[in-house]
Each structure stands twice: as C-alpha cells, then as structure tokens.
Coordinates of C-alpha atoms in Angstrom, one line a residue:
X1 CA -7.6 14.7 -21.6
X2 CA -7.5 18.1 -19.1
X3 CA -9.4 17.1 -16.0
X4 CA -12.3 19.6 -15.4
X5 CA -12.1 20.5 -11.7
X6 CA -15.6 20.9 -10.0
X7 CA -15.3 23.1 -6.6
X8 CA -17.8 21.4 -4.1
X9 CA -20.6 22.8 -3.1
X10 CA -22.9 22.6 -0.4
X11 CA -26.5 20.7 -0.6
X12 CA -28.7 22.5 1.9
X13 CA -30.9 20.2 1.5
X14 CA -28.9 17.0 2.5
X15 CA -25.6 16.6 5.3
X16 CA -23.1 15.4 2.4
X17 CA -21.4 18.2 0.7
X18 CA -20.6 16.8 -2.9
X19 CA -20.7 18.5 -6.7
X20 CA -22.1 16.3 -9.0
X21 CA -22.7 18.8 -11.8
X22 CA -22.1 18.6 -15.7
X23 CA -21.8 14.6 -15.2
X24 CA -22.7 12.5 -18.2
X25 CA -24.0 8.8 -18.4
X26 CA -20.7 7.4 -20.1
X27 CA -23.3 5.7 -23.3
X28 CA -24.1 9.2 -24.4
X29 CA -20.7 9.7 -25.5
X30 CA -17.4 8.4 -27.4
X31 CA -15.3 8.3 -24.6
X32 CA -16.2 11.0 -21.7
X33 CA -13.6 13.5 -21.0
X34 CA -12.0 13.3 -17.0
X35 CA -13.7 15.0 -14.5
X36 CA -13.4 16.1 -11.2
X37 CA -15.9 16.8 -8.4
X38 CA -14.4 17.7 -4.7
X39 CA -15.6 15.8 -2.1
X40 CA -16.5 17.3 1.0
X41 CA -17.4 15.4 4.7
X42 CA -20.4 15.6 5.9
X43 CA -21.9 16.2 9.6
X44 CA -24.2 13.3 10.1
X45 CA -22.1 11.7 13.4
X46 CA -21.6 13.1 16.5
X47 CA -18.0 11.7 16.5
X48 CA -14.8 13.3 18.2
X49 CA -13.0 15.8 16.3
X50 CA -9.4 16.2 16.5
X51 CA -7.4 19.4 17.4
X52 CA -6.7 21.7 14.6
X53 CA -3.6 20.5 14.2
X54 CA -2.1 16.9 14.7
X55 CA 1.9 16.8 14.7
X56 CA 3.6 13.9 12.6
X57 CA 5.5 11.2 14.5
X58 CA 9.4 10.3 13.5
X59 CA 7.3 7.0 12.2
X60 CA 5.8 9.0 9.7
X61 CA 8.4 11.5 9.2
X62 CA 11.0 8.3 8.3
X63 CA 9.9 7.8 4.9
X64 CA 9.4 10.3 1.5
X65 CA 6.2 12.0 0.7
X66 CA 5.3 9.5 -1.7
X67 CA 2.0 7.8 -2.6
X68 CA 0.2 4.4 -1.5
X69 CA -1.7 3.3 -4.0
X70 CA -4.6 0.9 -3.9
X71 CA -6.2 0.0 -7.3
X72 CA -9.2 -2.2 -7.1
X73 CA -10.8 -4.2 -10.2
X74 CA -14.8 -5.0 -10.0
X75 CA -16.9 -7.0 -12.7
X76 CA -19.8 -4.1 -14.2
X77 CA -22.5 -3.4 -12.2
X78 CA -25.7 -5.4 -13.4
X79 CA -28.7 -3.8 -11.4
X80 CA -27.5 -0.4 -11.4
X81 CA -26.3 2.5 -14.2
X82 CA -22.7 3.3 -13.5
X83 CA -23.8 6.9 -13.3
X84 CA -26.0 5.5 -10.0
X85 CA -22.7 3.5 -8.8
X86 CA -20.6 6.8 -9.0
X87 CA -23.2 8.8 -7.2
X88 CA -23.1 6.1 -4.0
X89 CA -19.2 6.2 -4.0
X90 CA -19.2 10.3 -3.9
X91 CA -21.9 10.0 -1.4
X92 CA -20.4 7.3 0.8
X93 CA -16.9 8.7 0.3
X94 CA -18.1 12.2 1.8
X95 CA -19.3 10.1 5.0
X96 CA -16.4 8.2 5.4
X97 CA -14.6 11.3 5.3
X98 CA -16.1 12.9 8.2
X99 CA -15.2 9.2 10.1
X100 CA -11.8 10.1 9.2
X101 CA -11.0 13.9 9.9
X102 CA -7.7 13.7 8.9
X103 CA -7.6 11.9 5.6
X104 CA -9.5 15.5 4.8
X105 CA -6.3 17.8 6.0
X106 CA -3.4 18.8 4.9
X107 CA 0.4 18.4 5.7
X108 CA 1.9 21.9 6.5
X109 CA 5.1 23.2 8.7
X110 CA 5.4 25.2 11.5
X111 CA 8.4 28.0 12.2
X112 CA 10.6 24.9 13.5
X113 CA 10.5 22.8 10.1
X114 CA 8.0 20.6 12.3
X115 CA 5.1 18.5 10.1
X116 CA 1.7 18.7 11.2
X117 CA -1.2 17.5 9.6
X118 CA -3.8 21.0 9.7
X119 CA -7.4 20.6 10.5
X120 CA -8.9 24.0 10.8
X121 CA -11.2 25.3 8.1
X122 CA -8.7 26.9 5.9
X123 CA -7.1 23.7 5.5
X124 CA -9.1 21.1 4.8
X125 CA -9.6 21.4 0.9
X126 CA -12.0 18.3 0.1
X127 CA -11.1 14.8 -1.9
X128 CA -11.2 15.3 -5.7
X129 CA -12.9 12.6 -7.3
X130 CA -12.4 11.9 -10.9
X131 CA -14.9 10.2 -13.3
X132 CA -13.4 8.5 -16.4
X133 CA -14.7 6.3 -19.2
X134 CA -11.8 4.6 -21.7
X135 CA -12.5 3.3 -25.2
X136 CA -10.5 0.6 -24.6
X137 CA -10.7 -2.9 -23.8
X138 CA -10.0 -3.9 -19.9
X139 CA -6.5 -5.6 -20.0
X140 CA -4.2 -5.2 -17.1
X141 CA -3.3 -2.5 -14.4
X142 CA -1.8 0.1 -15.8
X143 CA -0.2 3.9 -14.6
X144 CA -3.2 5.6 -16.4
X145 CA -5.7 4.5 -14.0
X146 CA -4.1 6.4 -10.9
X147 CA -5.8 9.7 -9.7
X148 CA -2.6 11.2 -9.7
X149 CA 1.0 10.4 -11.3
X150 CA 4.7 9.9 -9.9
X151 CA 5.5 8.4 -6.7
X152 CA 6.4 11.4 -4.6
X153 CA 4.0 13.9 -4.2
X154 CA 4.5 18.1 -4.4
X155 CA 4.3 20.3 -1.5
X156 CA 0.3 21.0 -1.0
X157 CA -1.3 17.8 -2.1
X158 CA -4.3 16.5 -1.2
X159 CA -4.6 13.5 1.6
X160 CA -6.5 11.6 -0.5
X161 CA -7.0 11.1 -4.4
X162 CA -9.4 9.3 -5.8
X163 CA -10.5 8.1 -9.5
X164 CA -13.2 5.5 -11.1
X165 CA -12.8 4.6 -14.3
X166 CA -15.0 2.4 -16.7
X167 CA -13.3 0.3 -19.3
X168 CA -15.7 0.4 -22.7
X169 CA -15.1 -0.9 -25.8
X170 CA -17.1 0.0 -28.3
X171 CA -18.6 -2.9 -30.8
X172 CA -17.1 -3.3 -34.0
X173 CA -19.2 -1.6 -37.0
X174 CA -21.5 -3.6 -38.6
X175 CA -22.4 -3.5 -42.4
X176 CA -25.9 -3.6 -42.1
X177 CA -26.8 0.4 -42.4
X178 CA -29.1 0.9 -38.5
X179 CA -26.0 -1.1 -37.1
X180 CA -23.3 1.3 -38.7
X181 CA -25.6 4.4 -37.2
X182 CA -26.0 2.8 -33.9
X183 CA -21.9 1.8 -33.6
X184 CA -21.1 5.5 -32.3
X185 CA -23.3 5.2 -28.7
X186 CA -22.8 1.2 -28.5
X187 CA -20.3 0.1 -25.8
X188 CA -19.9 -2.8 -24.3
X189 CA -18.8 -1.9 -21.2
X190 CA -16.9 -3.8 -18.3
X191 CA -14.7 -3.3 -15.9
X192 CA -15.0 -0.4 -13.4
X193 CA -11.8 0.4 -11.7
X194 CA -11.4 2.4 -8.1
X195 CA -8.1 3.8 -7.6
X196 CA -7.2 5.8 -4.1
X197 CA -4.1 7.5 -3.4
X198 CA -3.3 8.1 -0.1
X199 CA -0.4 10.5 0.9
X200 CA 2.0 8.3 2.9
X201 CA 3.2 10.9 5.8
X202 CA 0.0 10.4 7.3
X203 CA -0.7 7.0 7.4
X204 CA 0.6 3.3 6.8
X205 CA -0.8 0.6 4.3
X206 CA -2.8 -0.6 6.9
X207 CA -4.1 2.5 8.4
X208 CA -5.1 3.1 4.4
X209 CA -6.9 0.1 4.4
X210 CA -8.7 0.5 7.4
X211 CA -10.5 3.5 6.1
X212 CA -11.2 2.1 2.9
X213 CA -13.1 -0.9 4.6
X214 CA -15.4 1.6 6.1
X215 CA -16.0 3.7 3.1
X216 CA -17.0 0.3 1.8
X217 CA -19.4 -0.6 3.9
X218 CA -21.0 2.9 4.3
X219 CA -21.2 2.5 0.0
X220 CA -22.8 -0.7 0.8
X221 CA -25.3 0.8 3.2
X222 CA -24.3 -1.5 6.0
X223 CA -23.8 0.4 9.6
X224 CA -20.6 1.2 10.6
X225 CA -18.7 0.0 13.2
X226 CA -17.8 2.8 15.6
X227 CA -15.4 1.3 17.9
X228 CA -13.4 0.3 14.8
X229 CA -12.4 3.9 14.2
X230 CA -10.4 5.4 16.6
X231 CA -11.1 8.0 19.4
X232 CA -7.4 9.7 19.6
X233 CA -6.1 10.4 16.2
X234 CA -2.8 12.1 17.6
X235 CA 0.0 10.1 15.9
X236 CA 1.3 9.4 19.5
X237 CA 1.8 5.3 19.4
X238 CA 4.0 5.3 22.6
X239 CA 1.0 5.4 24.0
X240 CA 0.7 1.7 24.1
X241 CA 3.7 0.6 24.8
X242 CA 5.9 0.6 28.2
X243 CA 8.0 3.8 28.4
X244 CA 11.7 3.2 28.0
X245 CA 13.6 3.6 31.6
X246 CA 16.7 4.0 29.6
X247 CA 18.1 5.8 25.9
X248 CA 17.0 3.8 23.0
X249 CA 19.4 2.5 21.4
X250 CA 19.4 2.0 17.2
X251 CA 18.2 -2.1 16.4
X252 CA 19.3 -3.3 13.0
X253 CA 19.0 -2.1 10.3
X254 CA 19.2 1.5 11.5
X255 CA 22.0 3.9 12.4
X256 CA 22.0 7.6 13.4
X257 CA 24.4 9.5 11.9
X258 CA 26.0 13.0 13.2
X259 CA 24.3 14.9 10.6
X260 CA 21.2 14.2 8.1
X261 CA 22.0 11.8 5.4
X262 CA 22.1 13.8 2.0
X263 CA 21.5 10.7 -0.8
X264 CA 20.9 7.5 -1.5
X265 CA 23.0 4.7 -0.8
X266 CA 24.5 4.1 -4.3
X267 CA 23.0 0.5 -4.9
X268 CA 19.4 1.7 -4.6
X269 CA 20.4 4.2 -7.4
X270 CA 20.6 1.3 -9.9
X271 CA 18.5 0.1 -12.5
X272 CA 16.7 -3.0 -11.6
X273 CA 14.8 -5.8 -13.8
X274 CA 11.4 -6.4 -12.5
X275 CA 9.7 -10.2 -12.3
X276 CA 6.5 -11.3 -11.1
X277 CA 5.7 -14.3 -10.0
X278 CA 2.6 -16.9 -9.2
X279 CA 2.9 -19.9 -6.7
X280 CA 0.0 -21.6 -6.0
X281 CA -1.9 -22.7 -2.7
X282 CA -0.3 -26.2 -3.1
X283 CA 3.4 -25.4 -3.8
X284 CA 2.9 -22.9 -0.9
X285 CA 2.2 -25.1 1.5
X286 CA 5.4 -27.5 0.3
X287 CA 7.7 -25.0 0.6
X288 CA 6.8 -24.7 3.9
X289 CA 6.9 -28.3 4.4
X290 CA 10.5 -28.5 2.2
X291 CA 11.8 -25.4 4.2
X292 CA 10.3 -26.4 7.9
X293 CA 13.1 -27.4 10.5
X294 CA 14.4 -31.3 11.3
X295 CA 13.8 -30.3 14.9
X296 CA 10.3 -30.5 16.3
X297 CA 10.9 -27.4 18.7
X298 CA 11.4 -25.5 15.9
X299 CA 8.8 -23.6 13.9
X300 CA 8.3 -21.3 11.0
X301 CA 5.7 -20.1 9.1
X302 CA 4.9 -19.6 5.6
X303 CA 5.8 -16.3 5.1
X304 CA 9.5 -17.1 6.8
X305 CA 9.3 -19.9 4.0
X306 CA 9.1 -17.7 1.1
X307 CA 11.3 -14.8 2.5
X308 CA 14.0 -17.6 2.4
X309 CA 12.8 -18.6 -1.2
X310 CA 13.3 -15.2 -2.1
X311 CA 16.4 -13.6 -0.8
X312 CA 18.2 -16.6 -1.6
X313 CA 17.4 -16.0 -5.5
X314 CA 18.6 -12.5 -5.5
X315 CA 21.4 -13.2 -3.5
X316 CA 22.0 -16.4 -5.7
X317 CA 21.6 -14.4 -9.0
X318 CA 23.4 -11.1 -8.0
X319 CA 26.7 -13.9 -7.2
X320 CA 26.2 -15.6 -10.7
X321 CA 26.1 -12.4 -12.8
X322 CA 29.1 -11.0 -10.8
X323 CA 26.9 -8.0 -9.8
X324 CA 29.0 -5.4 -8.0
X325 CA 28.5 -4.5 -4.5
X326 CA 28.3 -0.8 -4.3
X327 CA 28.0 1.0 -1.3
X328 CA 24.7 0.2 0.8
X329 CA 25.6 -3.2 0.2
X330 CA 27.6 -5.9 2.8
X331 CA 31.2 -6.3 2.1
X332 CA 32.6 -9.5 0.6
X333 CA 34.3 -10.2 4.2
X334 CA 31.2 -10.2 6.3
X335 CA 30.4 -13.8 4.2
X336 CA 26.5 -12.7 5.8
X337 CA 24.0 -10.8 3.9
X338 CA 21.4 -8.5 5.5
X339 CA 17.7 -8.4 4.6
X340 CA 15.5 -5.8 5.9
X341 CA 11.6 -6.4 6.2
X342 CA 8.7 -4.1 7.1
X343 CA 6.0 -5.4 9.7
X344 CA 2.7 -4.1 11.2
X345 CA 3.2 -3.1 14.6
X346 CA -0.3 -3.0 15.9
X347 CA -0.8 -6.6 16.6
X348 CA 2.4 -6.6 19.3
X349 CA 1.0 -3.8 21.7
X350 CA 0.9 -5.7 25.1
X351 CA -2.4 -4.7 25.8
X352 CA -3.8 -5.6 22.7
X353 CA -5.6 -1.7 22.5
X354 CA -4.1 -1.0 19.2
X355 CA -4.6 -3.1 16.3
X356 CA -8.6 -3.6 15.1
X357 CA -8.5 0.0 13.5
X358 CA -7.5 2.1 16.6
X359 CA -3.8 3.9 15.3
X360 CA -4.3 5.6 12.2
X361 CA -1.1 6.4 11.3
X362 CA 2.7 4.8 10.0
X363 CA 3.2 2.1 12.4
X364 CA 5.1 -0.1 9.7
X365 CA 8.8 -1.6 11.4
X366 CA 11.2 -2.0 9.4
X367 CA 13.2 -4.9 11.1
X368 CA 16.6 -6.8 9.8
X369 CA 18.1 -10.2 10.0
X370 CA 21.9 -11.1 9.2
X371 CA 22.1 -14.3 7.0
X372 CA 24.8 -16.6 6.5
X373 CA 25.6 -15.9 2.5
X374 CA 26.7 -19.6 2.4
X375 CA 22.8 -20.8 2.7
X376 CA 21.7 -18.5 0.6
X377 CA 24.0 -19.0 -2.2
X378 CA 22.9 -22.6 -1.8
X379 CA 20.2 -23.9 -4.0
X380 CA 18.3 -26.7 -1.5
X381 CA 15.3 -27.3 1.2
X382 CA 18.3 -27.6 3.7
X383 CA 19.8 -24.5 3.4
X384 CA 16.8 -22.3 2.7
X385 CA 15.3 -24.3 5.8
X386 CA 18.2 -22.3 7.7
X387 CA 17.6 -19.6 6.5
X388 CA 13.8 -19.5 7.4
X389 CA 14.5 -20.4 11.0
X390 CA 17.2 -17.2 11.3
X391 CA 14.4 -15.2 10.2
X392 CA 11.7 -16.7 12.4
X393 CA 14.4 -16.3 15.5
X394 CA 15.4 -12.7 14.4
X395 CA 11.4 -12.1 13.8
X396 CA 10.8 -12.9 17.6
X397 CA 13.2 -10.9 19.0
X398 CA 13.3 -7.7 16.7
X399 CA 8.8 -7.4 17.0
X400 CA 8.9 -8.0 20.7
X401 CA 6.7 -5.2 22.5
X402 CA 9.9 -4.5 24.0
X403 CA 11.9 -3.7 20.9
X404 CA 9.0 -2.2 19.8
X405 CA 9.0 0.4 22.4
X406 CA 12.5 1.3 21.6
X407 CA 12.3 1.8 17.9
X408 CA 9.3 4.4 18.8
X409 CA 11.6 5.9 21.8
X410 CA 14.4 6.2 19.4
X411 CA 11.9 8.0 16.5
X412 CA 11.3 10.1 19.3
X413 CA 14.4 11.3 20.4
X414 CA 16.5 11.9 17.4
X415 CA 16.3 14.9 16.3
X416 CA 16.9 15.6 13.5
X417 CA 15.0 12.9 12.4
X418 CA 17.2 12.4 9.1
X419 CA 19.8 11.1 11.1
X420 CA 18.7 7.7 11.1
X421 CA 19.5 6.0 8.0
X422 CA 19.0 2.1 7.5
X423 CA 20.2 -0.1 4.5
X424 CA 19.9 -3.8 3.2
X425 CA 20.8 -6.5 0.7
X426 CA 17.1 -7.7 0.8
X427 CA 14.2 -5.6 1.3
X428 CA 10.9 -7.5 1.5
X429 CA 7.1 -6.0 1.4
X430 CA 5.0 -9.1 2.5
X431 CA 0.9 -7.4 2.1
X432 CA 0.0 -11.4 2.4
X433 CA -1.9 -11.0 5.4
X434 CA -4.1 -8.1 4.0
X435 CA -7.0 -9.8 1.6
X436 CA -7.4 -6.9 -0.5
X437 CA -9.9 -8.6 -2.5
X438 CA -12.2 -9.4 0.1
X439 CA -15.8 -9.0 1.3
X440 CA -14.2 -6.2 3.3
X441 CA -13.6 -3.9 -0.4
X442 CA -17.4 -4.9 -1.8
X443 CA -19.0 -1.1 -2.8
X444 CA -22.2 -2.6 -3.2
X445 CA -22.0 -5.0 -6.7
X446 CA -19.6 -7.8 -5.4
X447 CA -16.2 -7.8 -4.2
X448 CA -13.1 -6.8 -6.2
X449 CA -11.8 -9.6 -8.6
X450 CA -8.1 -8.1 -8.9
X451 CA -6.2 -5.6 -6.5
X452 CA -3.1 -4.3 -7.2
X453 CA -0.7 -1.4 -5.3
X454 CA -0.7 0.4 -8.4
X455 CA 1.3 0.3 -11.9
X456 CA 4.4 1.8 -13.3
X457 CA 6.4 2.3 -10.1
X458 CA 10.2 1.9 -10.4
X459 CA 11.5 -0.5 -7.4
X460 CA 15.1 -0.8 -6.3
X461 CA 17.2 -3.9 -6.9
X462 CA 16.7 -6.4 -4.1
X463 CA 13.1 -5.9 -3.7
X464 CA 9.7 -7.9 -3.1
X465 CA 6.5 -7.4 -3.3
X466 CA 4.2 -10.5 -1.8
X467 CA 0.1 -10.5 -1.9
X468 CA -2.2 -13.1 -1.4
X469 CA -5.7 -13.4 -3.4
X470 CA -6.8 -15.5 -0.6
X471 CA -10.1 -16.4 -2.8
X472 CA -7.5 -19.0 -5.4
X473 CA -5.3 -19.1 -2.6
X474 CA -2.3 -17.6 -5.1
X475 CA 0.3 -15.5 -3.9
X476 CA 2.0 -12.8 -6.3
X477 CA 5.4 -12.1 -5.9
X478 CA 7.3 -9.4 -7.6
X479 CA 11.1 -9.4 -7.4
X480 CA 13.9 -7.2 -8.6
X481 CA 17.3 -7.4 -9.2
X482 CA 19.8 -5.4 -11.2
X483 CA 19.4 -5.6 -15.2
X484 CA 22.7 -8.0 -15.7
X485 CA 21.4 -10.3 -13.1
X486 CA 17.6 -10.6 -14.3
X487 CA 18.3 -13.5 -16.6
X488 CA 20.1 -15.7 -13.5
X489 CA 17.2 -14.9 -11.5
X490 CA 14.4 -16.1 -13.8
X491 CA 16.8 -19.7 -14.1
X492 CA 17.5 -20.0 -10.5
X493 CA 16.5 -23.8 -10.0
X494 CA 14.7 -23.5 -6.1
X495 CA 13.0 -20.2 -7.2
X496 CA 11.5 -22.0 -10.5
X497 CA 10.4 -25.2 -8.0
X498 CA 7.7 -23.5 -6.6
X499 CA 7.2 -20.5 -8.6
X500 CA 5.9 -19.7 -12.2
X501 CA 7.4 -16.7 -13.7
X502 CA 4.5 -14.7 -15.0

C-alpha cells in the first residue's frame, strides 16, 4: 500500500516535535493502510551538540552505503491499546534522538568528494516512522517488515528508518448472523514488530545498538544514563589509541592497491545456498570441550570453537562438490585457506575509555587468519581443535591495541580510501556476544521474544552469521556456500554433530 508521509510538526505545547495526525486504532479497520509520521528531536537535555558538520573516518568510509537492520519481535501489549504503545515509541524515539544528534543528520560531500555527516538545520530532516497493521497471521521474519527495501541505500537517505507493525488476523466468520456482522472489525491481534534501519556509514552494529538501548529505556520511562552516551561524537577513534611512530603498514586481509579497486572479486559475485542452523546450550559447550587443546597452556573459547566448526564445513563442502576457485579465492598451491572475521574494537583501547557507549561510529575490524586446508578438510575434534587454536593465536595478535592502532593509522593515511581492498575464503559475523533479546530492548511490555538482522538479504558464498538468544541459551548460525555445494554442506558429518539444520 503507498505510504502516506506526515511532515512533523511542532507541539508548542510540549518539547517533542512529533505528527501524530490522521492515525487510526488498527480494530476500526480491515487492515490500516502504512503511514508515516516524521520524527523530530526534542530539546529537553542540556547535552553537548556536535559541530555542524562531523567528517567520516576511513572506518566508516570502508564499507557500501548499505543498511543494518535490527528487527525485533514482542508478544501484544496486555495493559495498553497498541495505538497508546505507538504514541510512547514516537514520543521516546524523538528524545532519544536529541541524545543522539547525529542519527538525525545526513551524509553529504564536500568540493573534495570528502563524506560528512551534516548537522545544521537544513539538514537534519527528522526519522520517518511508519505504522502498519497486516491481516495476516505472525509467522516468521520476513522483507516486508523493513522500513525501507534493498540493502544499499540511495544518495539522500535518512540516518534512521523506522517501522511497527502489528500482525492481526481476523477470526474466521461465524454462521450465527451477529457473529457474521461482527467478523469485519474482529481481529485477534498478536505480534507487534519494531524494525530500525540504520544507515551503515555512520555507525557500526554496536554503535546501532547502543542507541537503541537508550531509546528503550526512555520508552520505558526509566532515566537515562548520561555517561553512557558520548561527549565527542567526531568519528576520530585514534583518539584512544597510541599514535603510530612509524607508517602503518596493511595487516591481513588487506592490501592497498595503486589505484581504487573497480569490482568485486569474482567469487563474491556468485550465487550462494543459504542454511540456518540451531545448536543448543549443551552441544555448545561440547564442541568446546571436543575442540579445546591437549595442552593445558593452551586455551580457546567458544566462539574460536565454532569458527573452526564452521569454516571447516564450507571449506569441506566447496572440496567435495569440486567448486571452482575463482579469483578472490586462495590458490590450490598455498594448501592454506584464509578466513576473514569482523570484531568490535572498543573493548581493546588501552585505557579502557572507549567501549560502554563512548564511540559512536564503525569501529568493526576485520581481522584474518591463514589455516592449514589439511585440518579443515578433515572431519574430527583433532583437527578442528587445530584449527581453533590458529584462530585463538591469530585473534591475540591481530586485536592487540597495538595492531589496532595501525589498522586506524593506515584508514587514515590512504588516500584514496578505495585503495584498500581485502578478500577471504571464510567470512564470519559472530553478533553472539550482543543479547539482542534482552532486558536491554524492553519498550515498556516485556522484552523481545525473537530478534533477527533483517530478512531477504542475499549473502555471498562462504559466509556466517552467528547470534545467541542467551534466554534458551541457542545459537543461530546461518551459512552459505555456492548452490552446487549446498547439498555437501547440509551432510557434512562434524557440522551435523553439533548442529540441527533448521
């Protein structure tokens, strides 16, 4: 249905600036059309306000102008009309806002090509908020539910995007006459969805996060806590790290070109079979014990554990299928495979001054580890036990503050920016430390019972996705591979051990 755009207006009588006309209470009608109200901060805090214009790191500048996407699933409210639930979220949503100037600008260029995020008047446009009831029973995650489509995003969008949706079904007709009259305005309504889209140039998953924790608790009426939000929003995160006394130098899996890379490397151009995956709390914690060094000195953790799990049954599949190795890919003669992983920076800053909300922007690390393809093609504990521990040792040197430092020194310095180009066998997303359906997301009628990073995205071959629900304690895993090796994946014996295919 066309979405009705609201402009936002201005209540003189209260701080938040937020157009709630021509809503409907979703019972009074079949389905209700979309519609959208723009959200606009208010000016209750007295809270630092950043220049009018912030310029983008090379962290943020690294990756496309795609989306992050954060879809959140909560049971139907029971003491309040969802009409009153959507009127807290606007309302809460215009205060987080003002805690987070930026999230309310807009990406824009100067003469030199450079990206800055804007801040003055002009640019700062307001969140659209879209309303939606469905006639439709609740049944999974699906594309529909997103406040805006595709994964990269056009020149001028918004920061922020977000949409609520309720699921209603409407009761089967009745043959008793009052019944059949009544069918028509009868739902039996569930599931109310919240779905944000955050523009990814400005900040990382975590960053994304952190402001969605605090528009949670301001929709829960709890008070914020300030020193949780940062002071400094310039995207400057050499800040707290030890300047470089030398050149930085480009750490696997990164190389700088002479000129900007034009495409993709050809593998990542290829159609992939998507499978998800469930291992429980239990088998968890056996592939770590199954996968955990002989040696005592040794250690690794859970998440090495299932990296191991994992790149061995792509790597184990793409060899059984005979998948070709295009370019982007190791050769056959380096007998090694490489696998590429993202990490949260924050927690490694050597004063500790950066993690607990402080950065808000891209501070993801992409880091790489070379793996002897002989342990991954092989399907046992031992090997995959190997192959943890490379990944633990490679993990310890690649996230040092230290190495850190240079992979910010060397975003820094390359200009342009393009230049630097990375590729992998593997590529692993591992969200398991973030409990997106905690406490932490409650709007104010219980916590989310299912949080998902969106649906319909296409993934490359050679990709996971890992989240824990740390409530059941189950981890979901999504893994790709090309089409003609999705069939030896779903077999592979050590993969099937611990994990159910879903």
């Amino acid at each position: 249905m066309p979405y009705i755009i609201l402009m936002g207006h201005k209540n003189q009588n209260e701080d938040s600036v937020v157009s709630i006309s021509n809503y409907h209470h979703p019972y009074n009608l079949k389905t209700m059309p979309s519609e959208t109200t723009i959200i606009h901060p208010t000016n209750k805090h007295n809270r630092p306000f950043p220049t009018t214009a912030i310029p983008l790191h090379g962290l943020d500048l690294f990756g496309a102008p795609i989306q992050i996407l954060n879809h959140r699933f909560f049971q139907p409210p029971t003491t309040n009309s969802f009409a009153d639930v959507v009127g807290n979220l606007k309302s809460s949503l215009a205060e987080a806002l003002e805690l987070y100037p930026p999230v309310n600008g807009t990406l824009k260029k100067d003469r030199e090509k450079n990206v800055y995020i804007a801040m003055d008047d002009a640019h700062r446009p307001g969140t659209p908020f879209t309303v939606e009831t469905k006639d439709a029973p609740f049944t999974t995650d699906s594309e529909d539910l997103s406040p805006r489509a595709g994964l990269v995003l056009p020149p001028g969008s918004t920061t922020l995007a977000v949409k609520v949706t309720q699921v209603c079904q409407r009761k089967n007709a009745k043959t008793h006459a009052s019944q059949r009259l009544n069918h028509y305005n009868k739902f039996s309504c569930g599931t109310v969805v919240i779905a944000s889209s955050l523009h990814h140039l400005v900040a990382d998953l975590r960053g994304f996060l952190n402001f969605l924790e605090v528009w949670a608790q301001l929709a829960r009426g709890e008070p914020v806590d300030f020193t949780r939000i940062p002071d400094d929003w310039t995207h400057t995160p050499g800040r707290f790290f030890t300047r470089l006394d030398h050149e930085p130098v480009a750490p696997p899996p990164f190389t700088v070109l002479p000129t900007p890379a034009t495409r993709a490397y050809a593998y990542l151009t290829q159609p992939s079979e998507a499978t998800r995956w469930k291992i429980s709390q239990s088998e968890m914690e056996q592939l770590k014990k199954d996968f955990s060094p002989a040696c005592k000195d040794a250690w690794i953790s859970s998440g090495d554990a299932l990296a191991s799990l994992i790149s061995g049954a792509i790597t184990r599949a793409r060899a059984r299928a005979d998948v070709q190795r295009l370019e982007g890919r190791s050769s056959e003669e380096t007998q090694s495979e490489s696998v590429a992983m993202a990490a949260d920076g924050r927690d490694r800053a050597p004063h500790g001054n950066m993690a607990g909300g402080h950065y808000f922007g891209n501070f993801n690390h992409l880091w790489s580890a070379t793996l002897a393809r002989a342990d991954l093609l092989t399907a046992t504990p031992k090997a995959g036990s190997r192959v943890a521990l490379a990944i633990r040792n490679e993990l310890k040197v690649q996230l040092s503050p230290d190495a850190i430092a240079n992979r910010v020194a060397l975003f820094e310095n390359t200009n342009p920016r393009k230049r630097i180009t990375w590729t992998a066998d593997v590529i692993l997303s591992n969200w398991c430390r973030f409990d997106l359906q905690g406490a932490s997301f409650d709007m104010g009628w219980g916590k989310p019972f299912k949080a998902t990073p969106g649906a319909g995205a296409v993934f490359p071959p050679g990709y996971s996705l890992m989240t824990h629900d740390k409530a059941s304690g189950i981890f979901n895993v999504l893994i790709t591979v090309e089409v003609e090796g999705g069939a030896a994946l779903k077999a592979d014996p050590l993969l099937n051990k611990y994990a159910e295919l879903q």
